[in-house]
CSV table of C-alpha atoms and ligand atoms in Angstrom, one decimal:
chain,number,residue,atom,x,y,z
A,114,UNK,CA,-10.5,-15.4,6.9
A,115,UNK,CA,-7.2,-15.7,5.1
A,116,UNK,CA,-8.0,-19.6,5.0
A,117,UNK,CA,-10.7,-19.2,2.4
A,118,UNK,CA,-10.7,-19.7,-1.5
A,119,UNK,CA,-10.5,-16.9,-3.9
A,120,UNK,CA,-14.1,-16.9,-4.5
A,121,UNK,CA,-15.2,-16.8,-1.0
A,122,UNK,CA,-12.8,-13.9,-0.4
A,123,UNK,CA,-14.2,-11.8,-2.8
A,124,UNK,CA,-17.3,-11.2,-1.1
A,125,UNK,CA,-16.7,-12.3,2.6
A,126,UNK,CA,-13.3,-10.4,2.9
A,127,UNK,CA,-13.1,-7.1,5.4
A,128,UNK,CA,-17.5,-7.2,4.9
A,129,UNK,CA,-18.8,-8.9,8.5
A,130,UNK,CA,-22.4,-7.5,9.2
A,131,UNK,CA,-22.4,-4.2,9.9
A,132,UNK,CA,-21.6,-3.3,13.6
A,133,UNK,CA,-24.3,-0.4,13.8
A,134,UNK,CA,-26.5,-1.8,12.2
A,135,UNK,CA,-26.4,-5.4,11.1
A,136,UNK,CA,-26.5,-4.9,7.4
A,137,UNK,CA,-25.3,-7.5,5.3
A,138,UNK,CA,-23.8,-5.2,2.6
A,139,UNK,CA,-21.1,-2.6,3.6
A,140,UNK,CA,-23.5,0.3,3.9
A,141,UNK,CA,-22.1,3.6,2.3
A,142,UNK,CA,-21.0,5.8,5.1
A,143,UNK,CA,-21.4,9.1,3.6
A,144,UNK,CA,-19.7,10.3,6.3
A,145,UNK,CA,-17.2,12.9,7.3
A,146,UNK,CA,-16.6,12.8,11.2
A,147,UNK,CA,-16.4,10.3,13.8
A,148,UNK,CA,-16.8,11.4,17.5
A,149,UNK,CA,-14.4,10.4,20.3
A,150,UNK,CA,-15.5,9.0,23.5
A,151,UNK,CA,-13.5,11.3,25.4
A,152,UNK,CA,-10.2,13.0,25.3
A,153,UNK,CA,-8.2,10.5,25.9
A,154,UNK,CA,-9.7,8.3,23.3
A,155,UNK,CA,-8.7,11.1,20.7
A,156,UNK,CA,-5.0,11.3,21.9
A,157,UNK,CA,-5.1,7.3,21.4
A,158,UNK,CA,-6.4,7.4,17.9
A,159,UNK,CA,-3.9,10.4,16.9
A,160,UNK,CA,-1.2,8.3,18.1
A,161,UNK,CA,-2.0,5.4,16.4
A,162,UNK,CA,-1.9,3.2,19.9
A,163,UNK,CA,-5.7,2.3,18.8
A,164,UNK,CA,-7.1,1.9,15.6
A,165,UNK,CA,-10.4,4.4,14.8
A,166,UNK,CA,-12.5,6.4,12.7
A,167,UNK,CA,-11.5,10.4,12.8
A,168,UNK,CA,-12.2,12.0,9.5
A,169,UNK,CA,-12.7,10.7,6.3
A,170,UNK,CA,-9.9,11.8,4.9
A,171,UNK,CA,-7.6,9.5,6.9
A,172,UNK,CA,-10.3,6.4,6.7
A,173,UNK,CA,-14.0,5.8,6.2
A,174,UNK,CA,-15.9,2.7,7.4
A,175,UNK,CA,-17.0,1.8,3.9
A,176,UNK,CA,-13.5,2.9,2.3
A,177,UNK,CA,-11.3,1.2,4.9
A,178,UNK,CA,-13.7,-2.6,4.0
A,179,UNK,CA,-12.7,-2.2,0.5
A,180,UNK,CA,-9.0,-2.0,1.6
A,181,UNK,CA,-9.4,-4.6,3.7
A,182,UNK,CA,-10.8,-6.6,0.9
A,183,UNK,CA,-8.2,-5.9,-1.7
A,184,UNK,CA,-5.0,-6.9,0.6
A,185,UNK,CA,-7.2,-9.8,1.6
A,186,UNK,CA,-7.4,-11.5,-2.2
A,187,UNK,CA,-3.6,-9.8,-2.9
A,188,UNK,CA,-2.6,-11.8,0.1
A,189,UNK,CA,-0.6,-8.5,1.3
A,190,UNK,CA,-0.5,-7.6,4.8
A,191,UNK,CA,-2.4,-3.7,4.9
A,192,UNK,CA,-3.9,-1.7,1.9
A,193,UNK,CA,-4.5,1.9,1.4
A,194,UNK,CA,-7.2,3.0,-1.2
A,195,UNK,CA,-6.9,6.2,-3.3
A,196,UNK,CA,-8.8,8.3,-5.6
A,197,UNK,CA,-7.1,6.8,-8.3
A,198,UNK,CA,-5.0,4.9,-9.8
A,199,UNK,CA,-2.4,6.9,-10.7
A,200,UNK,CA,-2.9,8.8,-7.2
A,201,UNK,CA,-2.0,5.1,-6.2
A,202,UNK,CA,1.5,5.1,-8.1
A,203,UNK,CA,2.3,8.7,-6.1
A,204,UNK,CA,0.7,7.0,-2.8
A,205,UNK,CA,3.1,3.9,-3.3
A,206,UNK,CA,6.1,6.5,-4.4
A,207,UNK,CA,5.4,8.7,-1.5
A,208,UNK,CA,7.2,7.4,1.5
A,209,UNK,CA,10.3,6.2,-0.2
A,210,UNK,CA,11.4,9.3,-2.2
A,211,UNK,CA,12.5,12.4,-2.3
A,212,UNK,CA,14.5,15.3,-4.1
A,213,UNK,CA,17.6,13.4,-6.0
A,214,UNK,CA,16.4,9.9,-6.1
A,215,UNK,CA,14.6,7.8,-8.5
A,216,UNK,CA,12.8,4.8,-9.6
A,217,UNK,CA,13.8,2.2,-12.5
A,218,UNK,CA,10.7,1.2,-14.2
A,219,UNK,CA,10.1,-1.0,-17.1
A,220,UNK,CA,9.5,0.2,-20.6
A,221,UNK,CA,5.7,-1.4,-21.0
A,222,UNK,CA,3.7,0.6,-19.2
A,223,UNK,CA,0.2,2.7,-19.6
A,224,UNK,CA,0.8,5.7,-21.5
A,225,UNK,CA,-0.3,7.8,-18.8
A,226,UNK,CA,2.4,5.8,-16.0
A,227,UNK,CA,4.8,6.6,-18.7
A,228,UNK,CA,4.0,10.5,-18.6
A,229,UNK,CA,3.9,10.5,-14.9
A,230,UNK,CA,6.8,9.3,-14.5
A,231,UNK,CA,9.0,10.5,-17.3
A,232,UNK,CA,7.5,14.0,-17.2
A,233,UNK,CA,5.3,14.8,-13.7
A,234,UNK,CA,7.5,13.6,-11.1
A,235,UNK,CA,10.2,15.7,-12.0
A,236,UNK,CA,8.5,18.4,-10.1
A,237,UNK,CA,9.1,16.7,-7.1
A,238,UNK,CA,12.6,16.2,-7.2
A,239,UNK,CA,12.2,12.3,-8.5
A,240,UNK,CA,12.7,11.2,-11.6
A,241,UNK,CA,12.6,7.6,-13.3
A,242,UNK,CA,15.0,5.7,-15.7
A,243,UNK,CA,13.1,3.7,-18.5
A,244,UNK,CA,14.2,0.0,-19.1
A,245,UNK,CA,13.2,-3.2,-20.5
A,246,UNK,CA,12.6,-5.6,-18.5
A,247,UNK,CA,13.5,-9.0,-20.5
A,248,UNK,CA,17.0,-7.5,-20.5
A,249,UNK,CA,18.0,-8.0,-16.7
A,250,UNK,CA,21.1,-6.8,-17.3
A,251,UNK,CA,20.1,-3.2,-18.4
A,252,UNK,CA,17.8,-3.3,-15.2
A,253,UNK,CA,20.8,-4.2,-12.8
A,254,UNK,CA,22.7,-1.6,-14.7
A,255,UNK,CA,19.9,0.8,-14.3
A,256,UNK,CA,19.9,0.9,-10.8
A,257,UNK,CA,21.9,3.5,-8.7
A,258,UNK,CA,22.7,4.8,-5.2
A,259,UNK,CA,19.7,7.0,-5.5
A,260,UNK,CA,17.4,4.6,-6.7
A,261,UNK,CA,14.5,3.5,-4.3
A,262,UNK,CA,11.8,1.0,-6.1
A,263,UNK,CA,11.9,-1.4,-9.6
A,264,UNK,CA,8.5,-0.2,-10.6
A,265,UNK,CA,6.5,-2.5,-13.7
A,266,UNK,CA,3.0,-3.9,-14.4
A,267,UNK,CA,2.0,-7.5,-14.2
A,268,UNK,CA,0.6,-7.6,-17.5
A,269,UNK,CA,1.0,-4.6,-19.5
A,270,UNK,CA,-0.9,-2.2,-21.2
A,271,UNK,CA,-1.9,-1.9,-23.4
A,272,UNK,CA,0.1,-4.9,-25.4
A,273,UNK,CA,-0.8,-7.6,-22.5
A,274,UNK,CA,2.9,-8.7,-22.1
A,275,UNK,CA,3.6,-10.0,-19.4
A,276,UNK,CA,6.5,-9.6,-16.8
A,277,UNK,CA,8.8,-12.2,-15.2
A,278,UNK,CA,7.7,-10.7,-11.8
A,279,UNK,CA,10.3,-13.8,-9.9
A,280,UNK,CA,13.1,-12.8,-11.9
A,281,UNK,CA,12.7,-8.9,-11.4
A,282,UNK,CA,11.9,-9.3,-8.0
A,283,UNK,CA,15.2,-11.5,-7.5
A,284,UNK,CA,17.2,-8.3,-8.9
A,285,UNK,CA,14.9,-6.3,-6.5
A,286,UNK,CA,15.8,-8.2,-3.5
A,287,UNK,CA,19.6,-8.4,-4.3
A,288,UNK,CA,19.4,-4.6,-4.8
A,289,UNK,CA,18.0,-4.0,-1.0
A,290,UNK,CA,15.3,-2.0,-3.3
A,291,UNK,CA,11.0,-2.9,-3.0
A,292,UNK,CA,9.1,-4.0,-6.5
A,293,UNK,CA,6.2,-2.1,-7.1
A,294,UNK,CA,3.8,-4.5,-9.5
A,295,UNK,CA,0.6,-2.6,-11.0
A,296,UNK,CA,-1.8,-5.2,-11.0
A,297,UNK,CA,-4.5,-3.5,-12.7
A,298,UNK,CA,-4.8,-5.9,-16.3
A,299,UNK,CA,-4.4,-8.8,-14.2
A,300,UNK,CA,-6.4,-8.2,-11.3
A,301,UNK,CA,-5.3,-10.7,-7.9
A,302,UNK,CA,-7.3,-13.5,-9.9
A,303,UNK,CA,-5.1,-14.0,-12.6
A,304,UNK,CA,-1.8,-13.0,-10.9
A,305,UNK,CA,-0.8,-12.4,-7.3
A,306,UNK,CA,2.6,-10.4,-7.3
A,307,UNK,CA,3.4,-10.4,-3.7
A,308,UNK,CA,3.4,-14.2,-3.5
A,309,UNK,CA,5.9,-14.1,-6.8
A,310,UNK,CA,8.2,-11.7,-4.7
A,311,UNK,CA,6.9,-8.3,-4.9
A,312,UNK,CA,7.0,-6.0,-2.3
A,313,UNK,CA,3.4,-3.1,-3.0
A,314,UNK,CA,0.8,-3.6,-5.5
A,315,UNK,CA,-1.3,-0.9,-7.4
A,316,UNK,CA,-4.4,-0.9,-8.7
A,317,UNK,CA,-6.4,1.3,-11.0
A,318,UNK,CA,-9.9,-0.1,-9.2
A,319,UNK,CA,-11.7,2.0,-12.1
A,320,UNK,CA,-10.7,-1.1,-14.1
A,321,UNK,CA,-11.5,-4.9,-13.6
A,322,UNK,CA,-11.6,-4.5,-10.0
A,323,UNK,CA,-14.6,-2.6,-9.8
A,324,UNK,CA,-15.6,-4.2,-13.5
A,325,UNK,CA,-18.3,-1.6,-15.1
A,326,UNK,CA,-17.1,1.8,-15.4
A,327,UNK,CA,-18.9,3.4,-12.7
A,328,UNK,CA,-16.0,4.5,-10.5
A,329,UNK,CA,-12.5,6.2,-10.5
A,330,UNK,CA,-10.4,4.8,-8.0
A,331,UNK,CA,-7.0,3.2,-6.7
A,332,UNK,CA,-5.5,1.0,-4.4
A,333,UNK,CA,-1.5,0.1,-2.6
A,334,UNK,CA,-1.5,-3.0,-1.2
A,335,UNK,CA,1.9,-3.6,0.8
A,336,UNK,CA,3.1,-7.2,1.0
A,337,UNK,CA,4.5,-6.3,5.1
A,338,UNK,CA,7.0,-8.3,4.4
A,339,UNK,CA,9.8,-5.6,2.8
A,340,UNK,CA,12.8,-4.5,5.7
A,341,UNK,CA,12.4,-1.0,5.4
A,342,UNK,CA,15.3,-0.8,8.3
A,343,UNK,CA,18.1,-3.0,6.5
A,344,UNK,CA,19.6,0.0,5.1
A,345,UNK,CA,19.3,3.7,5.8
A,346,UNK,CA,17.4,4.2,2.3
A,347,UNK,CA,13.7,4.6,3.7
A,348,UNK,CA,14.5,7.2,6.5
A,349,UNK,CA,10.5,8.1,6.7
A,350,UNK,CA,9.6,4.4,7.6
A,351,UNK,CA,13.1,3.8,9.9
A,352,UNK,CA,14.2,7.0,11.5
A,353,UNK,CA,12.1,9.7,13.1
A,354,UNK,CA,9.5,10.9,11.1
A,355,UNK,CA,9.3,14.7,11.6
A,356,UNK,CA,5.8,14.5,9.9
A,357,UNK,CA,4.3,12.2,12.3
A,358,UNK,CA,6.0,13.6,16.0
A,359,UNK,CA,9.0,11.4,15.6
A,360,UNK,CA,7.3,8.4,15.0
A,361,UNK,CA,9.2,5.3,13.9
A,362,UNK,CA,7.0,3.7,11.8
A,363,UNK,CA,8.8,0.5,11.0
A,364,UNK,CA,9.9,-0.3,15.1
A,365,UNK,CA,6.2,1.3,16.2
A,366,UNK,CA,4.0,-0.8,13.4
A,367,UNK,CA,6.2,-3.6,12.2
A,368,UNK,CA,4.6,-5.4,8.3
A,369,UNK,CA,2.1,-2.6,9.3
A,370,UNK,CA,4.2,0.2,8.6
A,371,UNK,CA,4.0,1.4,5.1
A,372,UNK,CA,0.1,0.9,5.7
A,373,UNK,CA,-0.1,3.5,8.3
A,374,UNK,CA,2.6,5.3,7.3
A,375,UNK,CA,0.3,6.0,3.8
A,376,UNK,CA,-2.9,6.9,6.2
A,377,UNK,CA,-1.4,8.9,8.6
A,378,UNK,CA,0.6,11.2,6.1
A,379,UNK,CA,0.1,10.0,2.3
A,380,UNK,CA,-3.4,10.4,2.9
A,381,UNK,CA,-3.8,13.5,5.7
A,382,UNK,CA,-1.3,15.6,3.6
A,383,UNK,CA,-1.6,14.8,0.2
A,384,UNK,CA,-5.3,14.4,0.2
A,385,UNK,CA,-5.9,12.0,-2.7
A,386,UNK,CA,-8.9,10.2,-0.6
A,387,UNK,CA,-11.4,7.7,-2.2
A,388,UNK,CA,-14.9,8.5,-1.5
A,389,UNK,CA,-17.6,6.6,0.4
A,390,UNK,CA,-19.9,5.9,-2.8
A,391,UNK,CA,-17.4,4.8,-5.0
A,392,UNK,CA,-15.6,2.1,-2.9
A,393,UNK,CA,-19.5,0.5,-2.8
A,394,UNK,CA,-19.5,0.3,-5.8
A,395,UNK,CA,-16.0,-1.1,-5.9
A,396,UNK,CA,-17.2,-3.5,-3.5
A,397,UNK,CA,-20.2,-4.7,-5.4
A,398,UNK,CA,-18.0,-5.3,-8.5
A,399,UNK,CA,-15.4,-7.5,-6.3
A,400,UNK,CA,-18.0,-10.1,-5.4
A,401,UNK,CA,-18.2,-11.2,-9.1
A,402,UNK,CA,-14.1,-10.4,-9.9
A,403,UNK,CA,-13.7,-14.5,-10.8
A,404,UNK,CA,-16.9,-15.0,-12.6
A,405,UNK,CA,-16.3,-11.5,-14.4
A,406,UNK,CA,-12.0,-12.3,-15.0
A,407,UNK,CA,-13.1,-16.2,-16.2
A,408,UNK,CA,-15.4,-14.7,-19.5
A,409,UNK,CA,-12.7,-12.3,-20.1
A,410,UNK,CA,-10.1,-14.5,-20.7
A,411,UNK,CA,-12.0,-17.0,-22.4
A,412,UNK,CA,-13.9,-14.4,-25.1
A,413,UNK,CA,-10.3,-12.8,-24.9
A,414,UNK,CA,-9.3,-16.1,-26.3
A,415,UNK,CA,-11.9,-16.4,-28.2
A,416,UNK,CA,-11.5,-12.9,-30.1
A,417,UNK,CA,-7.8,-13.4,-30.2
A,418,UNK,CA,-7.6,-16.8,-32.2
A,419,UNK,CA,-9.9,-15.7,-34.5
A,420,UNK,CA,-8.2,-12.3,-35.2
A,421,UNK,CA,-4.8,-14.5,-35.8
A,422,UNK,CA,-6.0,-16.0,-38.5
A,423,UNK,CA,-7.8,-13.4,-40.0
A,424,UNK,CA,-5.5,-12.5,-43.3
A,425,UNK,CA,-6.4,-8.8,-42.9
A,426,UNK,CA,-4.5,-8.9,-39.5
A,427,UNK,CA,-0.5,-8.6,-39.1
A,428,UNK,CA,-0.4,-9.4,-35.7
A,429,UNK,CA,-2.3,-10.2,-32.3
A,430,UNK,CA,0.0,-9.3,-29.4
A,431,UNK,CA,-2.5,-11.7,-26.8
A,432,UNK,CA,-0.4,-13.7,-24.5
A,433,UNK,CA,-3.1,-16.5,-24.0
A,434,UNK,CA,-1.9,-17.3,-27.5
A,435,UNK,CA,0.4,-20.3,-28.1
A,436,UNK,CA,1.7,-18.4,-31.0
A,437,UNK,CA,2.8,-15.8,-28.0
A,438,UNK,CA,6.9,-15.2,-26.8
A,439,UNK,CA,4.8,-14.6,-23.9
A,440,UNK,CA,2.5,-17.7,-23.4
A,441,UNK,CA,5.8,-19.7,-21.8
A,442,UNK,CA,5.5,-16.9,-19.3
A,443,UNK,CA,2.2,-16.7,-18.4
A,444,UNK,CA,1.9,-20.3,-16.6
A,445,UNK,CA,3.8,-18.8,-13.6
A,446,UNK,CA,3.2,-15.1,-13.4
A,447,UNK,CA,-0.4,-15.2,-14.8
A,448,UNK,CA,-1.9,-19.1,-14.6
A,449,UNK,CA,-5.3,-18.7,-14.8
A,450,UNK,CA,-5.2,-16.5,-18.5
A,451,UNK,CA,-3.5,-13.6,-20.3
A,452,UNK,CA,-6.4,-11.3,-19.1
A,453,UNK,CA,-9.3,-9.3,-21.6
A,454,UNK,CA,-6.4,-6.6,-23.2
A,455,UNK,CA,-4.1,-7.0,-26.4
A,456,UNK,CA,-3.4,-5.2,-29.5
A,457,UNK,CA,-4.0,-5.7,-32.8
A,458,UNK,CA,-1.9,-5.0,-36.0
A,459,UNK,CA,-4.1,-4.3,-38.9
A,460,UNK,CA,-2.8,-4.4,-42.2
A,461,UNK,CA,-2.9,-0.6,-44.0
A,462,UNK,CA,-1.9,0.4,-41.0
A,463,UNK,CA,-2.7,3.5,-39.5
A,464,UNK,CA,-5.9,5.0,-41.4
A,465,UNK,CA,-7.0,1.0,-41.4
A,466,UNK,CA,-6.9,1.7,-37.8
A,467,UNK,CA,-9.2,4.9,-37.8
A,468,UNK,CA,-11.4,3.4,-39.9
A,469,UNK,CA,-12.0,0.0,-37.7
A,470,UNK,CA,-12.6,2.0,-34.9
A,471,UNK,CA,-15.2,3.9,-36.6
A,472,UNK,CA,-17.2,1.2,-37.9
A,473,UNK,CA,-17.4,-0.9,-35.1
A,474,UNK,CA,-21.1,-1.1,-33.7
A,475,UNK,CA,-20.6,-3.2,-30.5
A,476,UNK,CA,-16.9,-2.2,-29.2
A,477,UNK,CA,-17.2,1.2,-27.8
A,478,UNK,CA,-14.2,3.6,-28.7
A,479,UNK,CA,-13.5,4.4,-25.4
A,480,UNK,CA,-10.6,5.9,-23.3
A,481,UNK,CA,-11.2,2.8,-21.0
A,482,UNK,CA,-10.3,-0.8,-20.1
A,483,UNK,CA,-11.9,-3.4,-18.2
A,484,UNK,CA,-15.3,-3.0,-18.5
A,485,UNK,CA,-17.9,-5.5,-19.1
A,486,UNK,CA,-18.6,-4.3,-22.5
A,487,UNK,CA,-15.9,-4.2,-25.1
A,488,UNK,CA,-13.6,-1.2,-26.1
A,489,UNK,CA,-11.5,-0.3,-28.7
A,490,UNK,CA,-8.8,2.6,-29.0
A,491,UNK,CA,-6.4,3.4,-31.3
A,492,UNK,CA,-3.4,4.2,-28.8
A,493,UNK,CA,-1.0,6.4,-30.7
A,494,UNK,CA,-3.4,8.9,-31.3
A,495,UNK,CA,-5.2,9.1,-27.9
A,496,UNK,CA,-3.7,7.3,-24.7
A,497,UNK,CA,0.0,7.4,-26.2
A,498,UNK,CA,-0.3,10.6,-27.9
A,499,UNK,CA,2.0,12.3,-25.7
A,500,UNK,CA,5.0,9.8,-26.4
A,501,UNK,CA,7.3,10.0,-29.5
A,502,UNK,CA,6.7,7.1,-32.1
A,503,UNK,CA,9.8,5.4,-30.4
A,504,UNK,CA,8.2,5.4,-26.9
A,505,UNK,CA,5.0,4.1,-28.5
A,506,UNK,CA,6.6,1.3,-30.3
A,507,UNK,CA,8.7,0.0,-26.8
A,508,UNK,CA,5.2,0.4,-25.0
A,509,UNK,CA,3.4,-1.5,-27.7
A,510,UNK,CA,1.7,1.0,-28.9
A,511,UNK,CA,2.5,1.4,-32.7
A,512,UNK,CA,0.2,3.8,-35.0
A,513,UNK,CA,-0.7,0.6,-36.9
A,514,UNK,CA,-1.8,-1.4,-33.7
A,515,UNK,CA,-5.4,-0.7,-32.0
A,516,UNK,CA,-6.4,-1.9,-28.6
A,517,UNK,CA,-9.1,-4.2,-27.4
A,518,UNK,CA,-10.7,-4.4,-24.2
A,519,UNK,CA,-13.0,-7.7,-24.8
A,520,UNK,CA,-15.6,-8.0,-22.3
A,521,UNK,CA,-18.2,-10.2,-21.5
A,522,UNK,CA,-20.7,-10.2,-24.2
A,523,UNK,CA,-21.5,-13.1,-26.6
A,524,UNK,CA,-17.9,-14.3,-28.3
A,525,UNK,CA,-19.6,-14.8,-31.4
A,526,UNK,CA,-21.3,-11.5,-31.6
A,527,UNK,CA,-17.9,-9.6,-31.1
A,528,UNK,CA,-16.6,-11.4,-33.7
A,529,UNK,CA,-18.8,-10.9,-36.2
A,530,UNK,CA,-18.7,-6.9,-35.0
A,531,UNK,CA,-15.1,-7.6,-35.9
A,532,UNK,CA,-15.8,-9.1,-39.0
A,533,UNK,CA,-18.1,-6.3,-40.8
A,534,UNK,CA,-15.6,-3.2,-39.4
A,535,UNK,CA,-12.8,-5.1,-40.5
A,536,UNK,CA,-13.9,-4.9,-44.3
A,537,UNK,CA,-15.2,-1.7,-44.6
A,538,UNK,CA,-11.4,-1.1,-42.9
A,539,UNK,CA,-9.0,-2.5,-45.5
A,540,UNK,CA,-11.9,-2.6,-48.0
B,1986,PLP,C1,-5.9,3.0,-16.0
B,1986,PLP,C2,-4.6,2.6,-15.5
B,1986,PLP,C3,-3.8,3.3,-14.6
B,1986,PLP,C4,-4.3,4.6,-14.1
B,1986,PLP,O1,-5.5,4.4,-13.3
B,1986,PLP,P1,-6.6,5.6,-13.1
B,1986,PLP,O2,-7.6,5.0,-12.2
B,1986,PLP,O3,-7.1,5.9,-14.5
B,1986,PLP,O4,-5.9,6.8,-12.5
B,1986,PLP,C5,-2.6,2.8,-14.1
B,1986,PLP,N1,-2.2,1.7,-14.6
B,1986,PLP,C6,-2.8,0.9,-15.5
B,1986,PLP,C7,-2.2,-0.4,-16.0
B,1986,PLP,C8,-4.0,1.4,-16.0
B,1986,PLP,O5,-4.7,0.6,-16.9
């Protein structure tokens, strides 16, 4: 299977015919329970000597085909899917923390990442230290004894920057420490992470994954390729694991450690499980990810150009620009576009900003990204309201900057959308 093309992937990948039932789509197994032959078969599946079904919350026939599917086009070794996306970041988190230590994690992220990690983890004992990532420096610097992952997002939100994932996983590697990449703007068509050096991936699948705003769900991909035994850092994955009867789930599972590790605990004790329904539909939207990610780039485009030279516009933050510090970038990390998202600087700043957003007729002001339909937000007073004006200018989030999720309409009709709710704006 791993031979295949991108586009063949998408909808061939961890979906053979049904075994029950021959079914050429991956039926929805609304399912909770899954019988054992015999005794000895149970003992075999709770010892993970045999892969099985045993309750849903562990793994699901229609769940476990989506994983399969996503670490298939990630090119990553085993996947584990959540109910969302930030229960992803805590799935991906989970087996390398713990009271005292901490994560270094870049400066651009989603205003929600940036709360989770700044404010929520805290309660766990973890906590985060906030860097940019251009200045590798002030990374190196950042890390510690305690830290244990380099956590940033392949493109960003909502500013669509763009990371130099080889660089940052360089430092990573030097450091004995994994990268964690959220994927989620880019999606595996535009950018694969692992193959640029990171270690997991995360996915919001509410986003361009699944691709029309039907579901709520997440994803950790693991690369298989990370020595979680070179140092004595990741104690649940080399030593004993007191949760899982001693198992050592590095020596027992090899590249498929982290994978099971995030079933067999992540999942069965901290319960964030996706659901049957929703990974079907996640499916469905995967078999048209290329087609879908190709009209988002190039209405993205599209949009983006003519915003530029709009003279009631200060700025237009898309990386698929040449104009962009960012385009250089985005032929290695991101080569096949700068993805659907960037902001906007509108001149009068923030009440010009209210007032696009309110006359728009086609863009939906939504707390969303990543759907086929277009969305606008004004950032700093919904998704980054929670951050000082300091953190929302460092994650590109500005009170005079709005966010566009372009989808895949007709270019010309969002632009003229544009056009009308741009004059009543700054009229
Ligand atoms: C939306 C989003 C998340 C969180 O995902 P949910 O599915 O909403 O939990 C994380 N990272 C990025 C980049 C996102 O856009």
């Amino acid at each position: 299977m791993s031979d295949y093309k991108f586009d063949t992937l998408q909808i061939h990948a961890g979906s053979a015919p049904d075994p029950a039932t021959g079914a050429v789509q991956t039926p929805i197994y609304q399912t909770t329970g899954y019988v054992f032959k015999d005794a000895d078969h149970a003992a075999r599946l709770f010892n993970l000597e045999e892969v099985g079904y045993i309750y849903s919350r562990l793994t699901n026939p229609t769940v476990s085909k989506l994983a399969e599917r996503v670490a298939a086009l990630e090119g990553g070794a085993g996947a584990v899917c959540c109910s969302s996306g930030h229960a992803a970041q805590i799935m991906a988190l989970f087996p390398l923390m713990g009271p005292g230590l901490n994560i270094v994690a870049s400066t651009r992220l989603y205003g929600g990442s940036i709360t989770q990690f700044g404010h929520t983890i805290k309660r766990f004992g973890w906590s985060c230290t906030f860097v940019d990532f251009d200045d590798l420096d002030a990374l190196e610097a950042a890390i510690d004894d305690n830290t244990r992952a380099i956590f940033c997002e392949s493109i960003s939100n909502p500013g669509g920057y763009i990371t130099d994932i080889p660089a940052v996983a360089k430092l990573a590697d030097k450091a004995g420490l994994p990268l964690i990449v959220d994927n989620t703007l880019a999606t595996p068509y535009l950018c694969r992470p692992i193959d640029l050096g990171a270690t997991l991936v995360v996915h919001s699948l509410t986003k361009y994954m699944t691709g029309n705003g039907t579901v709520t769900g997440g994803c950790v991909v693991d690369s298989g390729k990370f020595d979680w035994s070179a140092s004595d850092k990741f104690p649940s994955l080399s030593a004993p694991e007191p949760a899982y009867h001693g198992l050592k789930f590095h020596e027992a599972l090899g590249p498929m450690a982290f994978t099971f590790h995030s079933i067999a605990i992540g999942l069965r004790d901290l319960g964030m499980t996706m659901n049957a329904q929703g990974a079907h539909y996640t499916l469905m939207g995967i078999e048209t990810l290329s087609l879908r990610m190709e009209k988002h780039v190039a209405n993205a485009k599209a949009v983006a150009e003519w915003l530029e030279n709009d003279p009631r516009i200060e700025f237009v933050t898309y990386a698929g620009l040449p104009s962009s510090p960012w385009h250089e970038r985005m032929k290695t990390v991101s080569p096949k576009g700068a993805g659907g998202l960037f902001t906007v600087a509108v001149k009068g700043g923030y009440e010009a900003c209210v007032k696009l957003v309110n006359n728009l007729q086609l863009f939906a002001n939504v707390a969303n990204l990543g759907d086929t339909r277009s969305l606008i937000i004004h950032s700093a007073s919904t998704t980054h309201r929670q951050l000082s004006e300091a953190q929302q200018i460092a994650a590109g989030a500005a009170p005079n900057v709005v966010r566009l999720s372009i989808g895949i309409e007709d270019a010309g009709d969002l632009i003229a959308d544009l056009d009308q709710a741009l004059s009543a704006a700054t009229a």
